């Protein structure tokens, strides 16, 4: 096909100038480069985000691009596959061995012959937006602190004496100028095995470069995968996500009970254990480190990796967990002024903590906010970013020690509230962790008071055909945290428990499931699972502490309502917002504006693992958060006492009453004025 006059003229101009125009999408960066320039080289010259581990040697395949085909009037050029040099034998060999989408090119091999539009797909971008459903679907921009660099090192020469390390550093600086940010240093353990690795790899090695200047690991030949682990060390449970540090992919997730729970279910019990037992703090540190090692090893085994492949850990936890992880006795956190040993972010070697990963592996621990508001709360703020929103937001990370943040872009306040482990199934007669066989959903018929329920691992409700057969393998073993919240909410809505949290024994005449239990009553769900009066009290105490905490912050910031509520924490993921509001665990607002965010602390840890800028961001934000210590606030107790009622003694909960048919609320003369004007349904004076 003959060329048009315009094309002929353009080609003639190219020959005369030996320059071609290249436009990269989606970044929009563009410029002129000499004819014959590899696409990867052009990208680097123009500051375009294309990944590579092998440094342009067509080994890793991470630099794949697509060529735009057609006329691009916006950019004033035409583009086509033939505007690049023909596919090379190296590319063909890679495609045959590893596979490649039709039309894709390796940008390190494809040379520009004419003007072209080059699209860089997300998986080829260094700072790609990573979204993983199994790790809560959050978008994270990839910019890990540890990067892999494949280099070719000059062999030693008798006539030019120089150490192997010097020539390795020279290779890094020369072949990866965009990744080296300062004078390169090297860990001793790397130097100790450097010579054998260089010769094993025939002078081709892969270096793990941390923070642009520190060699933390080295392998012979090309290594295209290293991993990091983001861990949320909760008081009751611990969870870990093992991530590919090159792509950001979550390779494995593990969880376990915190082994420290045998020293005390709540934080103050553990502080007391350390005070009362010489060496107790060290004993708890040893236990949690062993638990973390089990998590890490389990995740590595799931992913088919070894500890040697793990080069970075990020840990978050409340202040007591934070101190015990670092081997610091948390005794000072047991009483006012609740002084932290350190509130800044920590960056230490994993080996210093007794964690066995790659010998050069580091541990980054997010900063603490205050004596009772820890690195886990900082991670939640990082993940949910209330400091960037106009709306007044309440974030509640529900756990043994609930962290609470209230505010927006203008002002943020934070506090903790000692809710205890009841929300997670502990201290509940039939309570258990969320596992197959545990009741997680329940509904109670208001007329018959008969329950129907679902258990974890079975999709059927208990009144549906096939349920008995489906549940036969696990049985109905107990009730987990989300199930406890729902059953109490349903018992209140059905009139089985009163506003004051008393199981109404008179209802036994209506249904025999209401049974006498010493001087109180209980509600039997199955032959093995019941809700006792003590269970109701445990939840009342926990939710009253939670309400008092966020109401105190709302008072401090001088607001009567919030625009949205975020329920964080693994437990928060499974709570039905309606039942949380029915019990008074969260303030009254539109139910549509209540969101379960999943394990936000774990998500924040993952963000800090995969994006080094996130670390700097949260370190700056934490210093701006106002810390409120609930233990020394006089109004906390008043809020607590009123919050013992369901949903609350005097808060009208008007939005909830408009959406849910609440029981009539029996009020004293003192309480009634607070509800006047706010009451819409449910509520009468006595």
mmCIF file of N, CA, C and O in Angstrom, residues 154-163 166-167 170:
data_model
loop_
_atom_site.group_PDB
_atom_site.id
_atom_site.type_symbol
_atom_site.label_atom_id
_atom_site.label_comp_id
_atom_site.label_asym_id
_atom_site.label_seq_id
_atom_site.Cartn_x
_atom_site.Cartn_y
_atom_site.Cartn_z
ATOM 1 N N UNK A 154 31.076 -6.522 36.997
ATOM 2 C CA UNK A 154 32.386 -6.751 36.380
ATOM 3 C C UNK A 154 33.155 -7.826 37.146
ATOM 4 O O UNK A 154 33.143 -7.859 38.376
ATOM 5 N N UNK A 155 33.811 -8.673 36.418
ATOM 6 C CA UNK A 155 34.641 -9.690 37.060
ATOM 7 C C UNK A 155 35.924 -9.043 37.587
ATOM 8 O O UNK A 155 36.361 -8.006 37.087
ATOM 9 N N UNK A 156 36.540 -9.647 38.597
ATOM 10 C CA UNK A 156 37.782 -9.078 39.141
ATOM 11 C C UNK A 156 38.915 -9.121 38.110
ATOM 12 O O UNK A 156 38.948 -10.005 37.247
ATOM 13 N N UNK A 157 39.802 -8.159 38.223
ATOM 14 C CA UNK A 157 40.911 -8.017 37.281
ATOM 15 C C UNK A 157 42.181 -7.736 38.084
ATOM 16 O O UNK A 157 42.236 -6.781 38.865
ATOM 17 N N UNK A 158 43.214 -8.560 37.877
ATOM 18 C CA UNK A 158 44.463 -8.377 38.620
ATOM 19 C C UNK A 158 45.076 -7.011 38.380
ATOM 20 O O UNK A 158 45.777 -6.458 39.227
ATOM 21 N N UNK A 159 44.807 -6.453 37.173
ATOM 22 C CA UNK A 159 45.416 -5.175 36.814
ATOM 23 C C UNK A 159 44.603 -3.982 37.320
ATOM 24 O O UNK A 159 45.033 -2.841 37.177
ATOM 25 N N UNK A 160 43.411 -4.273 37.836
ATOM 26 C CA UNK A 160 42.579 -3.190 38.393
ATOM 27 C C UNK A 160 41.948 -3.698 39.687
ATOM 28 O O UNK A 160 40.769 -4.047 39.725
ATOM 29 N N UNK A 161 42.744 -3.776 40.739
ATOM 30 C CA UNK A 161 42.247 -4.379 41.986
ATOM 31 C C UNK A 161 41.091 -3.581 42.590
ATOM 32 O O UNK A 161 41.181 -2.367 42.750
ATOM 33 N N UNK A 162 39.999 -4.274 42.871
ATOM 34 C CA UNK A 162 38.848 -3.663 43.557
ATOM 35 C C UNK A 162 38.034 -4.783 44.184
ATOM 36 O O UNK A 162 37.986 -5.904 43.662
ATOM 37 N N UNK A 163 37.398 -4.496 45.301
ATOM 38 C CA UNK A 163 36.610 -5.510 45.991
ATOM 39 C C UNK A 163 35.325 -5.834 45.255
ATOM 40 O O UNK A 163 34.785 -5.021 44.494
ATOM 41 N N UNK A 166 32.615 -3.292 45.947
ATOM 42 C CA UNK A 166 32.739 -2.037 45.218
ATOM 43 C C UNK A 166 32.188 -2.186 43.803
ATOM 44 O O UNK A 166 31.483 -1.315 43.298
ATOM 45 N N UNK A 167 32.516 -3.309 43.155
ATOM 46 C CA UNK A 167 32.034 -3.507 41.786
ATOM 47 C C UNK A 167 30.527 -3.779 41.751
ATOM 48 O O UNK A 167 29.850 -3.421 40.791
ATOM 49 N N UNK A 170 29.022 -0.345 42.073
ATOM 50 C CA UNK A 170 29.223 0.333 40.790
ATOM 51 C C UNK A 170 28.176 -0.131 39.782
ATOM 52 O O UNK A 170 27.609 0.668 39.029
#
